[in-house]
Amino acid sequence: VRDIDIPENQVLIDIIANQFILDNGRMIDDPVGSLSSSFTVKGQVILADKEYVKQLTSVFKKAGIEIDGIVPNVLSERGLVLDKNELTDNVMILDIGAGNTDIGVFEGNTFIYTNTILENLVNYTPRLKVLMLLLTKKIIQHIPLLVI
């Protein structure tokens, strides 16, 4: 974590480890049971707006609830809606909710894009243009679409 530059207005909410590199150069997915004097983690850093997290924590604290962690919606949905064989596939998850639509794009184990549209795509057809633009971008071509 010491090598991660975090912008002043952001706060670290999670690190998703993709791979561990042992001191002998061996790359492994799970370090449990491995002997090593040191290791390097290749992973993804999930940041959130510092002020938003502060306000959220304050609201829950007033209700007597302590926040243990924050997980982006589509990141948690990935583990729920994909079966074990699909977790390493390139996937786009589109969660069309009552008041907003969450989009998450994964290349294998890597979380490459997320966004929330604050209106329901089903009830607001022009927002489908946003989806079509996303689907035509090179970054997410050939990625299956999973609508939940």
PDB file of N, CA, C and O in Angstrom, residues 26-86:
ATOM      1  N   ARG A  26       8.159 -16.668  -8.423  1.00  0.00           N
ATOM      2  CA  ARG A  26       6.998 -17.498  -8.753  1.00  0.00           C
ATOM      3  C   ARG A  26       5.714 -16.701  -8.567  1.00  0.00           C
ATOM      4  O   ARG A  26       5.540 -16.021  -7.557  1.00  0.00           O
ATOM      5  N   MET A  27       4.812 -16.782  -9.561  1.00  0.00           N
ATOM      6  CA  MET A  27       3.533 -16.077  -9.505  1.00  0.00           C
ATOM      7  C   MET A  27       2.437 -17.070  -9.156  1.00  0.00           C
ATOM      8  O   MET A  27       2.308 -18.115  -9.802  1.00  0.00           O
ATOM      9  N   ILE A  28       1.654 -16.733  -8.103  1.00  0.00           N
ATOM     10  CA  ILE A  28       0.598 -17.628  -7.637  1.00  0.00           C
ATOM     11  C   ILE A  28      -0.673 -16.819  -7.389  1.00  0.00           C
ATOM     12  O   ILE A  28      -0.633 -15.610  -7.196  1.00  0.00           O
ATOM     13  N   ASP A  29      -1.812 -17.504  -7.397  1.00  0.00           N
ATOM     14  CA  ASP A  29      -3.097 -16.852  -7.138  1.00  0.00           C
ATOM     15  C   ASP A  29      -3.436 -16.808  -5.656  1.00  0.00           C
ATOM     16  O   ASP A  29      -4.160 -15.923  -5.208  1.00  0.00           O
ATOM     17  N   ASP A  30      -2.947 -17.787  -4.898  1.00  0.00           N
ATOM     18  CA  ASP A  30      -3.260 -17.871  -3.475  1.00  0.00           C
ATOM     19  C   ASP A  30      -1.979 -18.175  -2.701  1.00  0.00           C
ATOM     20  O   ASP A  30      -1.376 -19.233  -2.886  1.00  0.00           O
ATOM     21  N   PRO A  31      -1.538 -17.262  -1.827  1.00  0.00           N
ATOM     22  CA  PRO A  31      -0.260 -17.457  -1.135  1.00  0.00           C
ATOM     23  C   PRO A  31      -0.336 -18.391   0.078  1.00  0.00           C
ATOM     24  O   PRO A  31       0.699 -18.736   0.646  1.00  0.00           O
ATOM     25  N   VAL A  32      -1.529 -18.808   0.468  1.00  0.00           N
ATOM     26  CA  VAL A  32      -1.663 -19.649   1.651  1.00  0.00           C
ATOM     27  C   VAL A  32      -0.886 -20.951   1.438  1.00  0.00           C
ATOM     28  O   VAL A  32      -1.039 -21.628   0.422  1.00  0.00           O
ATOM     29  N   GLY A  33      -0.020 -21.264   2.398  1.00  0.00           N
ATOM     30  CA  GLY A  33       0.784 -22.472   2.325  1.00  0.00           C
ATOM     31  C   GLY A  33       2.120 -22.278   1.635  1.00  0.00           C
ATOM     32  O   GLY A  33       2.931 -23.196   1.589  1.00  0.00           O
ATOM     33  N   SER A  34       2.372 -21.088   1.086  1.00  0.00           N
ATOM     34  CA  SER A  34       3.646 -20.811   0.415  1.00  0.00           C
ATOM     35  C   SER A  34       4.623 -20.202   1.408  1.00  0.00           C
ATOM     36  O   SER A  34       4.246 -19.379   2.241  1.00  0.00           O
ATOM     37  N   LEU A  35       5.899 -20.590   1.296  1.00  0.00           N
ATOM     38  CA  LEU A  35       6.944 -20.009   2.127  1.00  0.00           C
ATOM     39  C   LEU A  35       7.683 -18.953   1.324  1.00  0.00           C
ATOM     40  O   LEU A  35       8.127 -19.209   0.203  1.00  0.00           O
ATOM     41  N   SER A  36       7.795 -17.758   1.901  1.00  0.00           N
ATOM     42  CA  SER A  36       8.467 -16.667   1.211  1.00  0.00           C
ATOM     43  C   SER A  36       8.835 -15.614   2.241  1.00  0.00           C
ATOM     44  O   SER A  36       8.074 -15.354   3.173  1.00  0.00           O
ATOM     45  N   SER A  37      10.006 -15.014   2.079  1.00  0.00           N
ATOM     46  CA  SER A  37      10.394 -13.961   3.018  1.00  0.00           C
ATOM     47  C   SER A  37       9.709 -12.641   2.681  1.00  0.00           C
ATOM     48  O   SER A  37       9.559 -11.771   3.533  1.00  0.00           O
ATOM     49  N   SER A  38       9.289 -12.490   1.425  1.00  0.00           N
ATOM     50  CA  SER A  38       8.533 -11.295   1.014  1.00  0.00           C
ATOM     51  C   SER A  38       7.732 -11.646  -0.238  1.00  0.00           C
ATOM     52  O   SER A  38       7.992 -12.658  -0.887  1.00  0.00           O
ATOM     53  N   PHE A  39       6.779 -10.822  -0.553  1.00  0.00           N
ATOM     54  CA  PHE A  39       6.003 -11.025  -1.769  1.00  0.00           C
ATOM     55  C   PHE A  39       5.462  -9.688  -2.252  1.00  0.00           C
ATOM     56  O   PHE A  39       5.411  -8.716  -1.512  1.00  0.00           O
ATOM     57  N   THR A  40       5.081  -9.669  -3.511  1.00  0.00           N
ATOM     58  CA  THR A  40       4.469  -8.493  -4.130  1.00  0.00           C
ATOM     59  C   THR A  40       3.058  -8.869  -4.533  1.00  0.00           C
ATOM     60  O   THR A  40       2.820  -9.985  -5.005  1.00  0.00           O
ATOM     61  N   VAL A  41       2.132  -7.949  -4.365  1.00  0.00           N
ATOM     62  CA  VAL A  41       0.745  -8.187  -4.746  1.00  0.00           C
ATOM     63  C   VAL A  41       0.443  -7.390  -6.012  1.00  0.00           C
ATOM     64  O   VAL A  41       0.688  -6.190  -6.067  1.00  0.00           O
ATOM     65  N   LYS A  42      -0.062  -8.089  -7.032  1.00  0.00           N
ATOM     66  CA  LYS A  42      -0.596  -7.417  -8.208  1.00  0.00           C
ATOM     67  C   LYS A  42      -2.103  -7.371  -7.985  1.00  0.00           C
ATOM     68  O   LYS A  42      -2.739  -8.403  -7.792  1.00  0.00           O
ATOM     69  N   GLY A  43      -2.654  -6.176  -7.985  1.00  0.00           N
ATOM     70  CA  GLY A  43      -4.076  -6.083  -7.703  1.00  0.00           C
ATOM     71  C   GLY A  43      -4.674  -4.774  -8.162  1.00  0.00           C
ATOM     72  O   GLY A  43      -4.020  -3.974  -8.827  1.00  0.00           O
ATOM     73  N   GLN A  44      -5.902  -4.589  -7.770  1.00  0.00           N
ATOM     74  CA  GLN A  44      -6.650  -3.395  -8.136  1.00  0.00           C
ATOM     75  C   GLN A  44      -6.993  -2.619  -6.880  1.00  0.00           C
ATOM     76  O   GLN A  44      -7.373  -3.190  -5.869  1.00  0.00           O
ATOM     77  N   VAL A  45      -6.877  -1.326  -6.985  1.00  0.00           N
ATOM     78  CA  VAL A  45      -7.179  -0.440  -5.863  1.00  0.00           C
ATOM     79  C   VAL A  45      -8.550   0.180  -6.115  1.00  0.00           C
ATOM     80  O   VAL A  45      -8.796   0.738  -7.177  1.00  0.00           O
ATOM     81  N   ILE A  46      -9.437   0.046  -5.142  1.00  0.00           N
ATOM     82  CA  ILE A  46     -10.774   0.630  -5.243  1.00  0.00           C
ATOM     83  C   ILE A  46     -10.804   1.859  -4.336  1.00  0.00           C
ATOM     84  O   ILE A  46     -10.586   1.758  -3.124  1.00  0.00           O
ATOM     85  N   LEU A  47     -11.075   3.015  -4.944  1.00  0.00           N
ATOM     86  CA  LEU A  47     -11.132   4.279  -4.210  1.00  0.00           C
ATOM     87  C   LEU A  47     -12.556   4.810  -4.200  1.00  0.00           C
ATOM     88  O   LEU A  47     -13.354   4.486  -5.071  1.00  0.00           O
ATOM     89  N   ALA A  48     -12.844   5.649  -3.221  1.00  0.00           N
ATOM     90  CA  ALA A  48     -14.149   6.313  -3.139  1.00  0.00           C
ATOM     91  C   ALA A  48     -13.919   7.771  -2.752  1.00  0.00           C
ATOM     92  O   ALA A  48     -12.876   8.123  -2.196  1.00  0.00           O
ATOM     93  N   ASP A  49     -14.906   8.582  -3.025  1.00  0.00           N
ATOM     94  CA  ASP A  49     -14.845   9.989  -2.658  1.00  0.00           C
ATOM     95  C   ASP A  49     -14.801  10.111  -1.132  1.00  0.00           C
ATOM     96  O   ASP A  49     -15.664   9.579  -0.433  1.00  0.00           O
ATOM     97  N   LYS A  50     -13.785  10.775  -0.632  1.00  0.00           N
ATOM     98  CA  LYS A  50     -13.552  10.876   0.816  1.00  0.00           C
ATOM     99  C   LYS A  50     -14.732  11.538   1.542  1.00  0.00           C
ATOM    100  O   LYS A  50     -15.163  11.080   2.599  1.00  0.00           O
ATOM    101  N   GLU A  51     -15.269  12.596   0.966  1.00  0.00           N
ATOM    102  CA  GLU A  51     -16.381  13.308   1.612  1.00  0.00           C
ATOM    103  C   GLU A  51     -17.633  12.433   1.669  1.00  0.00           C
ATOM    104  O   GLU A  51     -18.358  12.418   2.664  1.00  0.00           O
ATOM    105  N   TYR A  52     -17.901  11.686   0.598  1.00  0.00           N
ATOM    106  CA  TYR A  52     -19.058  10.787   0.571  1.00  0.00           C
ATOM    107  C   TYR A  52     -18.938   9.722   1.656  1.00  0.00           C
ATOM    108  O   TYR A  52     -19.892   9.453   2.387  1.00  0.00           O
ATOM    109  N   VAL A  53     -17.767   9.111   1.777  1.00  0.00           N
ATOM    110  CA  VAL A  53     -17.553   8.081   2.795  1.00  0.00           C
ATOM    111  C   VAL A  53     -17.698   8.676   4.193  1.00  0.00           C
ATOM    112  O   VAL A  53     -18.288   8.067   5.084  1.00  0.00           O
ATOM    113  N   LYS A  54     -17.212   9.891   4.377  1.00  0.00           N
ATOM    114  CA  LYS A  54     -17.329  10.575   5.671  1.00  0.00           C
ATOM    115  C   LYS A  54     -18.802  10.807   6.026  1.00  0.00           C
ATOM    116  O   LYS A  54     -19.237  10.546   7.154  1.00  0.00           O
ATOM    117  N   GLN A  55     -19.591  11.284   5.065  1.00  0.00           N
ATOM    118  CA  GLN A  55     -21.014  11.525   5.301  1.00  0.00           C
ATOM    119  C   GLN A  55     -21.751  10.215   5.564  1.00  0.00           C
ATOM    120  O   GLN A  55     -22.593  10.136   6.471  1.00  0.00           O
ATOM    121  N   LEU A  56     -21.445   9.198   4.790  1.00  0.00           N
ATOM    122  CA  LEU A  56     -22.080   7.892   4.955  1.00  0.00           C
ATOM    123  C   LEU A  56     -21.783   7.316   6.336  1.00  0.00           C
ATOM    124  O   LEU A  56     -22.679   6.837   7.033  1.00  0.00           O
ATOM    125  N   THR A  57     -20.531   7.391   6.743  1.00  0.00           N
ATOM    126  CA  THR A  57     -20.118   6.894   8.057  1.00  0.00           C
ATOM    127  C   THR A  57     -20.838   7.648   9.170  1.00  0.00           C
ATOM    128  O   THR A  57     -21.302   7.048  10.147  1.00  0.00           O
ATOM    129  N   SER A  58     -20.971   8.950   9.014  1.00  0.00           N
ATOM    130  CA  SER A  58     -21.641   9.785  10.010  1.00  0.00           C
ATOM    131  C   SER A  58     -23.117   9.407  10.162  1.00  0.00           C
ATOM    132  O   SER A  58     -23.626   9.296  11.277  1.00  0.00           O
ATOM    133  N   VAL A  59     -23.801   9.205   9.041  1.00  0.00           N
ATOM    134  CA  VAL A  59     -25.230   8.845   9.071  1.00  0.00           C
ATOM    135  C   VAL A  59     -25.427   7.518   9.795  1.00  0.00           C
ATOM    136  O   VAL A  59     -26.297   7.392  10.664  1.00  0.00           O
ATOM    137  N   PHE A  60     -24.607   6.529   9.449  1.00  0.00           N
ATOM    138  CA  PHE A  60     -24.744   5.220  10.088  1.00  0.00           C
ATOM    139  C   PHE A  60     -24.354   5.267  11.561  1.00  0.00           C
ATOM    140  O   PHE A  60     -24.963   4.595  12.392  1.00  0.00           O
ATOM    141  N   LYS A  61     -23.348   6.072  11.892  1.00  0.00           N
ATOM    142  CA  LYS A  61     -22.917   6.196  13.285  1.00  0.00           C
ATOM    143  C   LYS A  61     -24.037   6.772  14.154  1.00  0.00           C
ATOM    144  O   LYS A  61     -24.257   6.332  15.284  1.00  0.00           O
ATOM    145  N   LYS A  62     -24.771   7.746  13.600  1.00  0.00           N
ATOM    146  CA  LYS A  62     -25.907   8.331  14.331  1.00  0.00           C
ATOM    147  C   LYS A  62     -26.998   7.301  14.584  1.00  0.00           C
ATOM    148  O   LYS A  62     -27.742   7.407  15.547  1.00  0.00           O
ATOM    149  N   ALA A  63     -27.068   6.296  13.704  1.00  0.00           N
ATOM    150  CA  ALA A  63     -28.055   5.223  13.871  1.00  0.00           C
ATOM    151  C   ALA A  63     -27.509   4.082  14.724  1.00  0.00           C
ATOM    152  O   ALA A  63     -28.173   3.063  14.897  1.00  0.00           O
ATOM    153  N   GLY A  64     -26.271   4.248  15.232  1.00  0.00           N
ATOM    154  CA  GLY A  64     -25.670   3.219  16.071  1.00  0.00           C
ATOM    155  C   GLY A  64     -25.073   2.055  15.290  1.00  0.00           C
ATOM    156  O   GLY A  64     -24.889   0.973  15.834  1.00  0.00           O
ATOM    157  N   ILE A  65     -24.787   2.287  14.017  1.00  0.00           N
ATOM    158  CA  ILE A  65     -24.234   1.231  13.164  1.00  0.00           C
ATOM    159  C   ILE A  65     -22.839   1.641  12.706  1.00  0.00           C
ATOM    160  O   ILE A  65     -22.637   2.750  12.227  1.00  0.00           O
ATOM    161  N   GLU A  66     -21.890   0.730  12.869  1.00  0.00           N
ATOM    162  CA  GLU A  66     -20.524   0.996  12.417  1.00  0.00           C
ATOM    163  C   GLU A  66     -20.300   0.324  11.064  1.00  0.00           C
ATOM    164  O   GLU A  66     -20.629  -0.850  10.883  1.00  0.00           O
ATOM    165  N   ILE A  67     -19.774   1.073  10.105  1.00  0.00           N
ATOM    166  CA  ILE A  67     -19.489   0.528   8.781  1.00  0.00           C
ATOM    167  C   ILE A  67     -18.157  -0.210   8.836  1.00  0.00           C
ATOM    168  O   ILE A  67     -17.137   0.359   9.221  1.00  0.00           O
ATOM    169  N   ASP A  68     -18.188  -1.480   8.445  1.00  0.00           N
ATOM    170  CA  ASP A  68     -16.976  -2.297   8.447  1.00  0.00           C
ATOM    171  C   ASP A  68     -16.252  -2.215   7.109  1.00  0.00           C
ATOM    172  O   ASP A  68     -15.044  -2.369   7.031  1.00  0.00           O
ATOM    173  N   GLY A  69     -16.985  -1.966   6.039  1.00  0.00           N
ATOM    174  CA  GLY A  69     -16.380  -1.877   4.711  1.00  0.00           C
ATOM    175  C   GLY A  69     -17.407  -1.455   3.687  1.00  0.00           C
ATOM    176  O   GLY A  69     -18.608  -1.507   3.934  1.00  0.00           O
ATOM    177  N   ILE A  70     -16.904  -1.011   2.553  1.00  0.00           N
ATOM    178  CA  ILE A  70     -17.763  -0.580   1.446  1.00  0.00           C
ATOM    179  C   ILE A  70     -17.346  -1.360   0.213  1.00  0.00           C
ATOM    180  O   ILE A  70     -16.157  -1.475  -0.087  1.00  0.00           O
ATOM    181  N   VAL A  71     -18.319  -1.919  -0.502  1.00  0.00           N
ATOM    182  CA  VAL A  71     -18.046  -2.684  -1.709  1.00  0.00           C
ATOM    183  C   VAL A  71     -18.883  -2.100  -2.850  1.00  0.00           C
ATOM    184  O   VAL A  71     -20.096  -1.949  -2.695  1.00  0.00           O
ATOM    185  N   PRO A  72     -18.258  -1.761  -3.973  1.00  0.00           N
ATOM    186  CA  PRO A  72     -19.056  -1.287  -5.120  1.00  0.00           C
ATOM    187  C   PRO A  72     -20.093  -2.337  -5.520  1.00  0.00           C
ATOM    188  O   PRO A  72     -19.803  -3.539  -5.525  1.00  0.00           O
ATOM    189  N   ASN A  73     -21.292  -1.884  -5.845  1.00  0.00           N
ATOM    190  CA  ASN A  73     -22.421  -2.750  -6.168  1.00  0.00           C
ATOM    191  C   ASN A  73     -22.077  -3.830  -7.193  1.00  0.00           C
ATOM    192  O   ASN A  73     -22.296  -5.011  -6.951  1.00  0.00           O
ATOM    193  N   VAL A  74     -21.568  -3.412  -8.351  1.00  0.00           N
ATOM    194  CA  VAL A  74     -21.338  -4.399  -9.409  1.00  0.00           C
ATOM    195  C   VAL A  74     -20.228  -5.377  -9.045  1.00  0.00           C
ATOM    196  O   VAL A  74     -20.211  -6.502  -9.525  1.00  0.00           O
ATOM    197  N   LEU A  75     -19.329  -4.975  -8.177  1.00  0.00           N
ATOM    198  CA  LEU A  75     -18.272  -5.892  -7.733  1.00  0.00           C
ATOM    199  C   LEU A  75     -18.860  -7.014  -6.874  1.00  0.00           C
ATOM    200  O   LEU A  75     -18.511  -8.178  -7.027  1.00  0.00           O
ATOM    201  N   SER A  76     -19.787  -6.655  -5.997  1.00  0.00           N
ATOM    202  CA  SER A  76     -20.422  -7.689  -5.173  1.00  0.00           C
ATOM    203  C   SER A  76     -21.380  -8.538  -6.007  1.00  0.00           C
ATOM    204  O   SER A  76     -21.482  -9.746  -5.796  1.00  0.00           O
ATOM    205  N   GLU A  77     -22.065  -7.924  -6.967  1.00  0.00           N
ATOM    206  CA  GLU A  77     -22.995  -8.671  -7.816  1.00  0.00           C
ATOM    207  C   GLU A  77     -22.264  -9.691  -8.676  1.00  0.00           C
ATOM    208  O   GLU A  77     -22.791 -10.765  -8.953  1.00  0.00           O
ATOM    209  N   ARG A  78     -21.038  -9.376  -9.076  1.00  0.00           N
ATOM    210  CA  ARG A  78     -20.248 -10.293  -9.902  1.00  0.00           C
ATOM    211  C   ARG A  78     -20.130 -11.658  -9.225  1.00  0.00           C
ATOM    212  O   ARG A  78     -20.321 -12.699  -9.858  1.00  0.00           O
ATOM    213  N   GLY A  79     -19.835 -11.652  -7.941  1.00  0.00           N
ATOM    214  CA  GLY A  79     -19.708 -12.907  -7.208  1.00  0.00           C
ATOM    215  C   GLY A  79     -21.027 -13.625  -7.010  1.00  0.00           C
ATOM    216  O   GLY A  79     -21.062 -14.835  -6.804  1.00  0.00           O
ATOM    217  N   LEU A  80     -22.123 -12.878  -7.072  1.00  0.00           N
ATOM    218  CA  LEU A  80     -23.440 -13.483  -6.859  1.00  0.00           C
ATOM    219  C   LEU A  80     -24.062 -14.035  -8.135  1.00  0.00           C
ATOM    220  O   LEU A  80     -24.715 -15.074  -8.105  1.00  0.00           O
ATOM    221  N   VAL A  81     -23.900 -13.327  -9.252  1.00  0.00           N
ATOM    222  CA  VAL A  81     -24.640 -13.701 -10.456  1.00  0.00           C
ATOM    223  C   VAL A  81     -23.845 -14.547 -11.439  1.00  0.00           C
ATOM    224  O   VAL A  81     -24.433 -15.197 -12.298  1.00  0.00           O
ATOM    225  N   LEU A  82     -22.524 -14.548 -11.324  1.00  0.00           N
ATOM    226  CA  LEU A  82     -21.722 -15.359 -12.232  1.00  0.00           C
ATOM    227  C   LEU A  82     -21.403 -16.701 -11.582  1.00  0.00           C
ATOM    228  O   LEU A  82     -21.148 -16.764 -10.387  1.00  0.00           O
ATOM    229  N   ASP A  83     -21.419 -17.763 -12.391  1.00  0.00           N
ATOM    230  CA  ASP A  83     -21.002 -19.035 -11.820  1.00  0.00           C
ATOM    231  C   ASP A  83     -19.478 -19.134 -11.893  1.00  0.00           C
ATOM    232  O   ASP A  83     -18.810 -18.302 -12.501  1.00  0.00           O
ATOM    233  N   LYS A  84     -18.933 -20.140 -11.251  1.00  0.00           N
ATOM    234  CA  LYS A  84     -17.479 -20.273 -11.103  1.00  0.00           C
ATOM    235  C   LYS A  84     -16.746 -20.219 -12.443  1.00  0.00           C
ATOM    236  O   LYS A  84     -15.675 -19.632 -12.554  1.00  0.00           O
ATOM    237  N   ASN A  85     -17.321 -20.816 -13.476  1.00  0.00           N
ATOM    238  CA  ASN A  85     -16.692 -20.845 -14.807  1.00  0.00           C
ATOM    239  C   ASN A  85     -16.649 -19.462 -15.456  1.00  0.00           C
ATOM    240  O   ASN A  85     -15.808 -19.213 -16.321  1.00  0.00           O
ATOM    241  N   GLU A  86     -17.555 -18.573 -15.104  1.00  0.00           N
ATOM    242  CA  GLU A  86     -17.643 -17.253 -15.733  1.00  0.00           C
ATOM    243  C   GLU A  86     -16.787 -16.188 -15.044  1.00  0.00           C
ATOM    244  O   GLU A  86     -16.607 -15.105 -15.583  1.00  0.00           O
TER     245      GLU A  86
END
